[in-house]
Amino acid sequence: MNNFENFGLPESIIAALNKINFTTPTPIQEQAIPVAMNGCDILGSAQTGTGKTGAFTIPMIAHLMENPSATALVLLPTRELAQQVREAADKMLGSRSGILTALLIGGESMSRQLQQLKQRPRIIIGTPGRINDHLLRRSLKLTDTDFLVLDETDRMLDMGFIHDIKRILKLLPARRQTLFFSATMPPEIETLANSMLTKPEKVEVTPASSTVDIISQQVYFVEKKEKKDLLIHLLKDTSIESVLIFTRTKYGADKLARVLTKAGIGAEAIHGNKTQNARQRALTNFKNHTLRALIATDIAARGIDVDQLSHVINYELPNVPETYVHRIGRTGRAGHEGVAISFCESEELPYLKDIQKLIGKNIPVVKDHPFVTTEGIKAQEEKQEEIKVKAKANKT
């Protein structure tokens, strides 16, 4: 039996889900789909990899099938994530539904997008910047949109899309159903959510403070100038079959890709300065496991969903602890084991402290490597002792 049948979905959607082997809902789908099917707004908090795309795509399609005049808009932060959502929607819709989708993203032909819009699609999927481009050209109208989805809203704000989003919201009907998802819920996100949702139901899985238990986390203390040598040393291990490496900057990603390529390790960088074709080629090669290492910035990594990704390496620690949780959640999916390795130089020790505070535990230190720094180990041991003293004091 397909457990999605419990949600009262149209038979055509159940058939499409069966065809792609979707039979058991993930926790976020189990919580969100019934709420959305009842017409309620949703304020959802869930990490990437929890099945969020299905959680909003399935009820959205059901809504469109039940309401022939309805249209939907899905806003996403990156081109890759928008393409992923469109692919998921098209798979569930099938060729006989009569419901067309349009993908409106930067870096692609405007004329091709205009042709899509002329076909009167009922689902518009895109990034806020390109959606606004079409609104300014009057090639897109949103006055009839009654189903709105915002996904990865925290990243959209990080990327400076807040003004684009506000302009779009002004052109949408006041009476609509809105599904709002964000991996983290800082105050500015809650403020935006409160301004656009009506009596929303809260849906939350995998809180930001938790990490997937199946992921083995490790930290290597190493100084900045030796990070590249440590990385090459680790990648000599052939058991690291597929690795996603995070850097803070686009320049750093490109530089590291050149270093690994020179060392004979297949690697490419992916970030906003790359052409759409280059990004898509690198992503496809990585997903097909013909490319061993993909180096990405946090923003570019949104939408990367790779089966059996064995390792994530934080070449540089993020200064926002929730970002660490989001990064390592790329591995250890669908019951597979995963390893998250973090490099920590002396200047990054405060970041490590904040991360460990968020996840509520110390990340095990790997001391047996050629580039270990005693300063980092000493600081970590002092931190561990501090935690023990506090725990003992709390008990008394």
CSV table of C-alpha atoms in Angstrom, one decimal:
chain,number,residue,atom,x,y,z
A,1,MET,CA,0.0,0.0,0.0
A,2,ASN,CA,1.1,3.6,-0.7
A,3,ASN,CA,0.9,5.5,2.5
A,4,PHE,CA,0.3,8.7,0.6
A,5,GLU,CA,-3.2,7.4,0.0
A,6,ASN,CA,-4.0,8.4,3.6
A,7,PHE,CA,-3.8,12.1,2.6
A,8,GLY,CA,-6.8,12.1,0.3
A,9,LEU,CA,-4.7,12.8,-2.8
A,10,PRO,CA,-6.1,12.4,-6.3
A,11,GLU,CA,-5.5,9.0,-7.8
A,12,SER,CA,-3.4,10.4,-10.6
A,13,ILE,CA,-0.9,11.7,-8.0
A,14,ILE,CA,-0.8,8.4,-6.2
A,15,ALA,CA,-0.1,6.7,-9.5
A,16,ALA,CA,2.7,9.1,-10.3
A,17,LEU,CA,4.2,8.6,-6.8
A,18,ASN,CA,4.1,4.8,-7.3
A,19,LYS,CA,5.8,5.2,-10.6
A,20,ILE,CA,8.8,7.0,-8.9
A,21,ASN,CA,8.7,4.6,-5.9
A,22,PHE,CA,7.3,7.2,-3.5
A,23,THR,CA,5.3,5.1,-1.1
A,24,THR,CA,6.3,6.2,2.4
A,25,PRO,CA,6.2,9.9,3.4
A,26,THR,CA,9.1,11.5,5.3
A,27,PRO,CA,8.3,13.1,8.6
A,28,ILE,CA,8.0,16.6,7.1
A,29,GLN,CA,5.7,15.3,4.4
A,30,GLU,CA,3.6,13.4,6.9
A,31,GLN,CA,3.1,16.6,8.9
A,32,ALA,CA,2.8,19.2,6.1
A,33,ILE,CA,0.7,17.5,3.4
A,34,PRO,CA,-2.4,17.0,5.5
A,35,VAL,CA,-2.2,20.6,6.7
A,36,ALA,CA,-1.8,22.0,3.2
A,37,MET,CA,-4.6,19.8,1.9
A,38,ASN,CA,-6.9,21.4,4.4
A,39,GLY,CA,-6.0,24.8,2.9
A,40,CYS,CA,-4.0,26.1,5.8
A,41,ASP,CA,-0.9,28.3,5.6
A,42,ILE,CA,2.3,26.6,6.8
A,43,LEU,CA,5.4,27.9,8.6
A,44,GLY,CA,7.8,25.0,8.1
A,45,SER,CA,11.3,24.5,9.6
A,46,ALA,CA,13.2,21.7,8.1
A,47,GLN,CA,16.7,21.0,6.9
A,48,THR,CA,17.6,20.0,3.3
A,49,GLY,CA,17.3,16.3,2.7
A,50,THR,CA,14.1,15.9,4.8
A,51,GLY,CA,11.8,15.7,1.8
A,52,LYS,CA,10.6,19.3,1.8
A,53,THR,CA,10.2,19.4,-2.0
A,54,GLY,CA,7.6,16.7,-1.8
A,55,ALA,CA,6.0,18.3,1.2
A,56,PHE,CA,5.0,21.4,-0.8
A,57,THR,CA,4.9,20.0,-4.4
A,58,ILE,CA,2.4,17.2,-3.7
A,59,PRO,CA,-0.3,19.4,-2.1
A,60,MET,CA,0.3,22.2,-4.6
A,61,ILE,CA,-0.4,19.8,-7.6
A,62,ALA,CA,-3.4,18.4,-5.8
A,63,HIS,CA,-4.7,22.0,-5.3
A,64,LEU,CA,-4.3,22.7,-9.0
A,65,MET,CA,-6.0,19.5,-10.1
A,66,GLU,CA,-9.0,20.3,-7.8
A,67,ASN,CA,-9.2,23.9,-8.9
A,68,PRO,CA,-8.9,24.3,-12.7
A,69,SER,CA,-8.5,28.1,-12.6
A,70,ALA,CA,-5.8,28.0,-9.8
A,71,THR,CA,-2.1,29.0,-10.4
A,72,ALA,CA,0.9,28.6,-8.2
A,73,LEU,CA,4.2,30.4,-7.7
A,74,VAL,CA,7.3,28.8,-6.1
A,75,LEU,CA,10.2,31.0,-5.1
A,76,LEU,CA,13.6,29.6,-4.5
A,77,PRO,CA,17.1,31.0,-3.9
A,78,THR,CA,19.2,29.3,-6.6
A,79,ARG,CA,18.9,28.1,-10.2
A,80,GLU,CA,19.9,24.6,-9.2
A,81,LEU,CA,17.2,24.3,-6.5
A,82,ALA,CA,14.6,25.8,-8.9
A,83,GLN,CA,15.5,23.2,-11.6
A,84,GLN,CA,15.3,20.4,-9.0
A,85,VAL,CA,11.8,21.5,-8.0
A,86,ARG,CA,10.6,21.8,-11.6
A,87,GLU,CA,11.9,18.2,-12.3
A,88,ALA,CA,10.0,16.9,-9.3
A,89,ALA,CA,6.8,18.7,-10.3
A,90,ASP,CA,7.0,17.5,-13.9
A,91,LYS,CA,7.5,13.9,-12.7
A,92,MET,CA,4.4,14.0,-10.5
A,93,LEU,CA,2.3,15.8,-13.0
A,94,GLY,CA,3.0,13.5,-15.9
A,95,SER,CA,2.4,14.3,-19.6
A,96,ARG,CA,-1.4,13.9,-19.4
A,97,SER,CA,-2.2,16.3,-16.6
A,98,GLY,CA,-2.5,19.3,-18.9
A,99,ILE,CA,-0.8,21.4,-16.2
A,100,LEU,CA,2.3,23.1,-17.5
A,101,THR,CA,5.3,24.4,-15.5
A,102,ALA,CA,7.6,27.4,-16.3
A,103,LEU,CA,11.1,27.8,-15.0
A,104,LEU,CA,12.2,31.4,-14.6
A,105,ILE,CA,15.8,31.7,-13.5
A,106,GLY,CA,18.8,33.9,-14.2
A,107,GLY,CA,21.5,32.8,-16.6
A,108,GLU,CA,19.1,31.4,-19.2
A,109,SER,CA,17.6,32.8,-22.3
A,110,MET,CA,14.9,35.3,-21.7
A,111,SER,CA,13.2,34.6,-25.1
A,112,ARG,CA,12.9,30.9,-24.2
A,113,GLN,CA,11.2,31.9,-20.9
A,114,LEU,CA,8.9,34.2,-22.8
A,115,GLN,CA,7.9,31.2,-25.0
A,116,GLN,CA,7.1,29.2,-21.8
A,117,LEU,CA,4.9,32.0,-20.5
A,118,LYS,CA,3.0,32.2,-23.7
A,119,GLN,CA,1.8,28.7,-23.2
A,120,ARG,CA,0.0,29.8,-20.0
A,121,PRO,CA,1.7,27.6,-17.4
A,122,ARG,CA,-0.1,27.2,-14.1
A,123,ILE,CA,3.0,26.6,-12.1
A,124,ILE,CA,5.7,29.3,-12.1
A,125,ILE,CA,9.0,28.2,-10.5
A,126,GLY,CA,11.9,30.7,-10.2
A,127,THR,CA,14.3,32.9,-8.4
A,128,PRO,CA,13.1,36.2,-7.0
A,129,GLY,CA,15.4,38.3,-9.2
A,130,ARG,CA,14.3,36.8,-12.5
A,131,ILE,CA,10.6,36.7,-11.5
A,132,ASN,CA,10.9,40.5,-10.9
A,133,ASP,CA,12.6,40.9,-14.3
A,134,HIS,CA,9.5,39.4,-15.9
A,135,LEU,CA,7.1,41.5,-13.8
A,136,LEU,CA,8.9,44.7,-14.9
A,137,ARG,CA,8.6,43.5,-18.6
A,138,ARG,CA,4.9,42.8,-18.0
A,139,SER,CA,5.5,39.3,-19.4
A,140,LEU,CA,4.2,37.8,-16.1
A,141,LYS,CA,1.1,38.6,-14.0
A,142,LEU,CA,0.5,37.2,-10.5
A,143,THR,CA,-3.0,38.6,-9.9
A,144,ASP,CA,-4.6,35.1,-10.1
A,145,THR,CA,-2.0,33.3,-8.1
A,146,ASP,CA,-3.7,31.6,-5.2
A,147,PHE,CA,-0.9,29.1,-4.0
A,148,LEU,CA,2.5,30.5,-3.0
A,149,VAL,CA,5.6,28.6,-1.8
A,150,LEU,CA,8.7,30.1,-0.4
A,151,ASP,CA,11.5,27.6,0.2
A,152,GLU,CA,14.9,28.1,1.7
A,153,THR,CA,13.8,31.5,2.7
A,154,ASP,CA,16.8,32.1,5.0
A,155,ARG,CA,19.1,31.8,2.0
A,156,MET,CA,17.0,34.1,-0.1
A,157,LEU,CA,17.4,36.8,2.5
A,158,ASP,CA,21.2,36.0,2.8
A,159,MET,CA,21.4,36.5,-0.9
A,160,GLY,CA,19.8,40.0,-0.7
A,161,PHE,CA,16.4,39.0,-2.2
A,162,ILE,CA,14.3,40.6,0.5
A,163,HIS,CA,13.3,43.6,-1.7
A,164,ASP,CA,12.5,41.4,-4.7
A,165,ILE,CA,10.3,39.2,-2.4
A,166,LYS,CA,8.5,42.2,-1.0
A,167,ARG,CA,7.8,43.6,-4.5
A,168,ILE,CA,6.4,40.2,-5.5
A,169,LEU,CA,4.2,39.9,-2.4
A,170,LYS,CA,2.6,43.3,-3.2
A,171,LEU,CA,1.4,41.9,-6.6
A,172,LEU,CA,-0.1,38.7,-5.2
A,173,PRO,CA,-3.8,38.4,-4.1
A,174,ALA,CA,-4.3,38.8,-0.4
A,175,ARG,CA,-6.5,35.7,-0.4
A,176,ARG,CA,-4.1,32.8,-1.1
A,177,GLN,CA,-2.6,29.8,0.5
A,178,THR,CA,1.1,30.2,1.5
A,179,LEU,CA,3.6,27.5,2.4
A,180,PHE,CA,6.7,29.1,3.9
A,181,PHE,CA,9.8,26.9,4.6
A,182,SER,CA,13.2,27.8,6.0
A,183,ALA,CA,16.1,25.7,7.4
A,184,THR,CA,16.7,28.3,10.1
A,185,MET,CA,14.3,30.7,11.8
A,186,PRO,CA,16.2,33.9,12.9
A,187,PRO,CA,14.1,36.9,14.0
A,188,GLU,CA,14.1,38.5,10.5
A,189,ILE,CA,12.6,35.3,9.0
A,190,GLU,CA,9.9,35.1,11.6
A,191,THR,CA,9.1,38.8,11.0
A,192,LEU,CA,8.7,38.2,7.2
A,193,ALA,CA,6.6,35.0,7.9
A,194,ASN,CA,4.3,36.9,10.2
A,195,SER,CA,3.7,39.6,7.5
A,196,MET,CA,2.6,37.1,4.9
A,197,LEU,CA,1.0,34.1,6.6
A,198,THR,CA,-2.6,33.9,8.0
A,199,LYS,CA,-3.0,31.7,11.1
A,200,PRO,CA,-0.2,29.4,10.0
A,201,GLU,CA,0.3,25.8,11.2
A,202,LYS,CA,3.8,25.3,12.4
A,203,VAL,CA,5.6,22.2,11.0
A,204,GLU,CA,9.1,21.3,12.3
A,205,VAL,CA,11.4,18.4,11.9
A,206,THR,CA,15.2,18.1,12.6
A,207,PRO,CA,15.6,21.3,14.6
A,208,ALA,CA,18.6,23.4,13.8
A,209,SER,CA,20.3,22.4,17.0
A,210,SER,CA,20.4,18.7,16.0
A,211,THR,CA,22.5,16.8,13.6
A,212,VAL,CA,21.8,13.4,12.0
A,213,ASP,CA,23.0,10.7,14.3
A,214,ILE,CA,24.2,8.5,11.5
A,215,ILE,CA,26.8,11.2,10.5
A,216,SER,CA,30.3,10.7,11.9
A,217,GLN,CA,31.7,14.1,12.8
A,218,GLN,CA,35.4,14.9,13.1
A,219,VAL,CA,37.5,18.0,13.5
A,220,TYR,CA,41.1,18.4,12.4
A,221,PHE,CA,43.2,21.2,13.9
A,222,VAL,CA,45.4,22.6,11.2
A,223,GLU,CA,46.8,26.0,10.4
A,224,LYS,CA,45.6,27.9,7.3
A,225,LYS,CA,48.7,27.5,5.2
A,226,GLU,CA,48.6,23.7,5.6
A,227,LYS,CA,44.9,23.1,5.0
A,228,LYS,CA,45.5,22.3,1.3
A,229,ASP,CA,48.2,19.8,2.2
A,230,LEU,CA,45.9,18.1,4.7
A,231,LEU,CA,43.1,17.9,2.2
A,232,ILE,CA,45.3,16.2,-0.4
A,233,HIS,CA,46.6,13.9,2.3
A,234,LEU,CA,43.0,12.9,3.2
A,235,LEU,CA,41.9,12.4,-0.4
A,236,LYS,CA,44.6,9.9,-0.9
A,237,ASP,CA,42.2,7.6,0.9
A,238,THR,CA,40.2,5.9,-1.8
A,239,SER,CA,37.3,5.2,0.6
A,240,ILE,CA,36.4,8.9,0.2
A,241,GLU,CA,34.5,8.2,-3.0
A,242,SER,CA,32.4,11.3,-3.3
A,243,VAL,CA,33.1,14.6,-1.3
A,244,LEU,CA,31.5,17.9,-1.2
A,245,ILE,CA,33.9,20.6,0.1
A,246,PHE,CA,32.8,23.9,1.5
A,247,THR,CA,34.7,27.2,1.2
A,248,ARG,CA,33.6,30.6,2.3
A,249,THR,CA,34.4,32.5,-1.0
A,250,LYS,CA,34.1,32.0,-4.7
A,251,TYR,CA,37.8,32.8,-5.1
A,252,GLY,CA,38.7,30.2,-2.5
A,253,ALA,CA,36.6,27.6,-4.3
A,254,ASP,CA,38.3,28.2,-7.6
A,255,LYS,CA,41.8,28.3,-6.1
A,256,LEU,CA,41.2,25.0,-4.2
A,257,ALA,CA,39.8,23.3,-7.4
A,258,ARG,CA,43.0,24.2,-9.2
A,259,VAL,CA,45.2,22.9,-6.3
A,260,LEU,CA,43.3,19.5,-6.3
A,261,THR,CA,43.4,19.2,-10.1
A,262,LYS,CA,47.1,19.8,-10.1
A,263,ALA,CA,47.4,17.0,-7.4
A,264,GLY,CA,45.6,14.6,-9.8
A,265,ILE,CA,42.3,14.7,-7.9
A,266,GLY,CA,39.2,15.3,-10.1
A,267,ALA,CA,37.6,18.5,-8.7
A,268,GLU,CA,35.5,21.4,-9.9
A,269,ALA,CA,34.1,24.5,-8.2
A,270,ILE,CA,30.5,25.6,-8.3
A,271,HIS,CA,29.4,29.2,-7.4
A,272,GLY,CA,27.5,32.2,-8.7
A,273,ASN,CA,30.2,33.5,-11.0
A,274,LYS,CA,30.2,30.3,-13.1
A,275,THR,CA,28.1,30.1,-16.2
A,276,GLN,CA,24.9,28.2,-16.0
A,277,ASN,CA,26.2,25.5,-18.3
A,278,ALA,CA,29.4,25.1,-16.3
A,279,ARG,CA,27.5,24.8,-13.0
A,280,GLN,CA,25.1,22.3,-14.5
A,281,ARG,CA,27.9,20.2,-16.1
A,282,ALA,CA,29.8,20.1,-12.8
A,283,LEU,CA,26.7,19.2,-10.8
A,284,THR,CA,25.7,16.5,-13.3
A,285,ASN,CA,29.2,14.9,-13.2
A,286,PHE,CA,29.1,15.0,-9.4
A,287,LYS,CA,25.7,13.4,-9.2
A,288,ASN,CA,26.7,10.7,-11.7
A,289,HIS,CA,29.9,10.1,-9.5
A,290,THR,CA,32.2,10.8,-12.5
A,291,LEU,CA,33.5,13.8,-10.6
A,292,ARG,CA,35.0,12.9,-7.2
A,293,ALA,CA,35.2,16.3,-5.5
A,294,LEU,CA,32.8,19.3,-5.8
A,295,ILE,CA,33.9,22.5,-4.1
A,296,ALA,CA,31.0,24.9,-3.3
A,297,THR,CA,30.1,28.0,-1.5
A,298,ASP,CA,27.1,27.8,0.8
A,299,ILE,CA,24.7,29.6,-1.5
A,300,ALA,CA,25.7,27.6,-4.6
A,301,ALA,CA,25.3,24.4,-2.6
A,302,ARG,CA,21.5,24.9,-2.2
A,303,GLY,CA,19.8,22.4,-4.4
A,304,ILE,CA,22.7,19.9,-4.5
A,305,ASP,CA,21.1,16.6,-3.7
A,306,VAL,CA,23.4,13.7,-4.3
A,307,ASP,CA,22.7,10.0,-3.6
A,308,GLN,CA,25.2,8.3,-1.4
A,309,LEU,CA,27.4,11.3,-0.8
A,310,SER,CA,30.0,9.7,1.5
A,311,HIS,CA,31.8,12.8,2.8
A,312,VAL,CA,31.4,16.5,3.5
A,313,ILE,CA,34.5,18.5,4.3
A,314,ASN,CA,34.4,22.0,5.8
A,315,TYR,CA,37.6,23.4,4.4
A,316,GLU,CA,36.7,26.6,6.2
A,317,LEU,CA,34.3,26.6,9.2
A,318,PRO,CA,31.2,28.8,8.8
A,319,ASN,CA,30.8,31.7,11.1
A,320,VAL,CA,27.0,30.9,11.5
A,321,PRO,CA,26.6,27.7,13.5
A,322,GLU,CA,23.3,26.7,11.8
A,323,THR,CA,25.1,26.7,8.5
A,324,TYR,CA,27.3,23.9,9.8
A,325,VAL,CA,24.3,21.7,10.5
A,326,HIS,CA,22.9,22.5,7.0
A,327,ARG,CA,26.3,21.6,5.4
A,328,ILE,CA,26.8,18.3,7.0
A,329,GLY,CA,23.2,17.3,6.3
A,330,ARG,CA,24.2,16.8,2.7
A,331,THR,CA,25.6,13.4,3.7
A,332,GLY,CA,24.1,10.6,5.8
A,333,ARG,CA,20.8,10.6,3.8
A,334,ALA,CA,18.3,7.9,3.1
A,335,GLY,CA,19.8,5.6,5.8
A,336,HIS,CA,23.3,5.8,4.3
A,337,GLU,CA,26.3,6.5,6.6
A,338,GLY,CA,28.2,9.7,6.2
A,339,VAL,CA,31.3,11.5,7.4
A,340,ALA,CA,31.6,15.2,8.1
A,341,ILE,CA,35.2,16.5,8.5
A,342,SER,CA,36.0,20.0,9.6
A,343,PHE,CA,39.3,21.8,9.3
A,344,CYS,CA,39.8,24.3,12.1
A,345,GLU,CA,42.6,26.9,12.2
A,346,SER,CA,43.4,29.0,15.3
A,347,GLU,CA,41.3,31.9,14.2
A,348,GLU,CA,38.3,29.6,13.6
A,349,LEU,CA,38.2,28.3,17.2
A,350,PRO,CA,35.3,30.7,18.2
A,351,TYR,CA,33.3,29.3,15.3
A,352,LEU,CA,33.9,25.8,16.5
A,353,LYS,CA,32.8,26.8,20.0
A,354,ASP,CA,29.5,28.2,18.7
A,355,ILE,CA,28.9,25.1,16.6
A,356,GLN,CA,29.4,22.7,19.5
A,357,LYS,CA,27.2,24.9,21.7
A,358,LEU,CA,24.4,24.7,19.0
A,359,ILE,CA,24.6,20.9,18.5
A,360,GLY,CA,25.1,20.3,22.2
A,361,LYS,CA,28.2,18.1,22.0
A,362,ASN,CA,31.9,18.2,21.3
A,363,ILE,CA,33.0,17.1,17.9
A,364,PRO,CA,35.7,14.4,18.3
A,365,VAL,CA,39.2,15.6,17.5
A,366,VAL,CA,41.5,13.6,15.1
A,367,LYS,CA,45.0,14.0,16.5
A,368,ASP,CA,46.8,11.5,14.3
A,369,HIS,CA,47.6,13.5,11.2
A,370,PRO,CA,50.8,15.1,9.8
A,371,PHE,CA,49.6,18.7,10.2
A,372,VAL,CA,48.1,18.7,13.7
A,373,THR,CA,48.4,21.9,15.8
A,374,THR,CA,48.8,21.7,19.6
A,375,GLU,CA,47.1,25.0,20.1
A,376,GLY,CA,43.8,23.8,18.8
A,377,ILE,CA,43.9,20.5,20.7
A,378,LYS,CA,44.7,22.4,23.9
A,379,ALA,CA,41.8,24.8,23.4
A,380,GLN,CA,39.5,21.9,22.7
A,381,GLU,CA,40.6,20.1,25.8
A,382,GLU,CA,40.1,23.2,27.9
A,383,LYS,CA,36.6,23.6,26.4
A,384,GLN,CA,35.7,19.9,27.2
A,385,GLU,CA,36.9,20.4,30.8
A,386,GLU,CA,34.8,23.6,31.1
A,387,ILE,CA,31.7,21.7,30.0
A,388,LYS,CA,32.4,18.9,32.5
A,389,VAL,CA,32.8,21.5,35.3
A,390,LYS,CA,29.5,23.2,34.4
A,391,ALA,CA,27.7,19.8,34.2
A,392,LYS,CA,29.0,18.9,37.7
A,393,ALA,CA,28.0,22.2,39.1
A,394,ASN,CA,24.5,21.9,37.7
A,395,LYS,CA,24.1,18.5,39.3
A,396,THR,CA,25.0,19.9,42.7
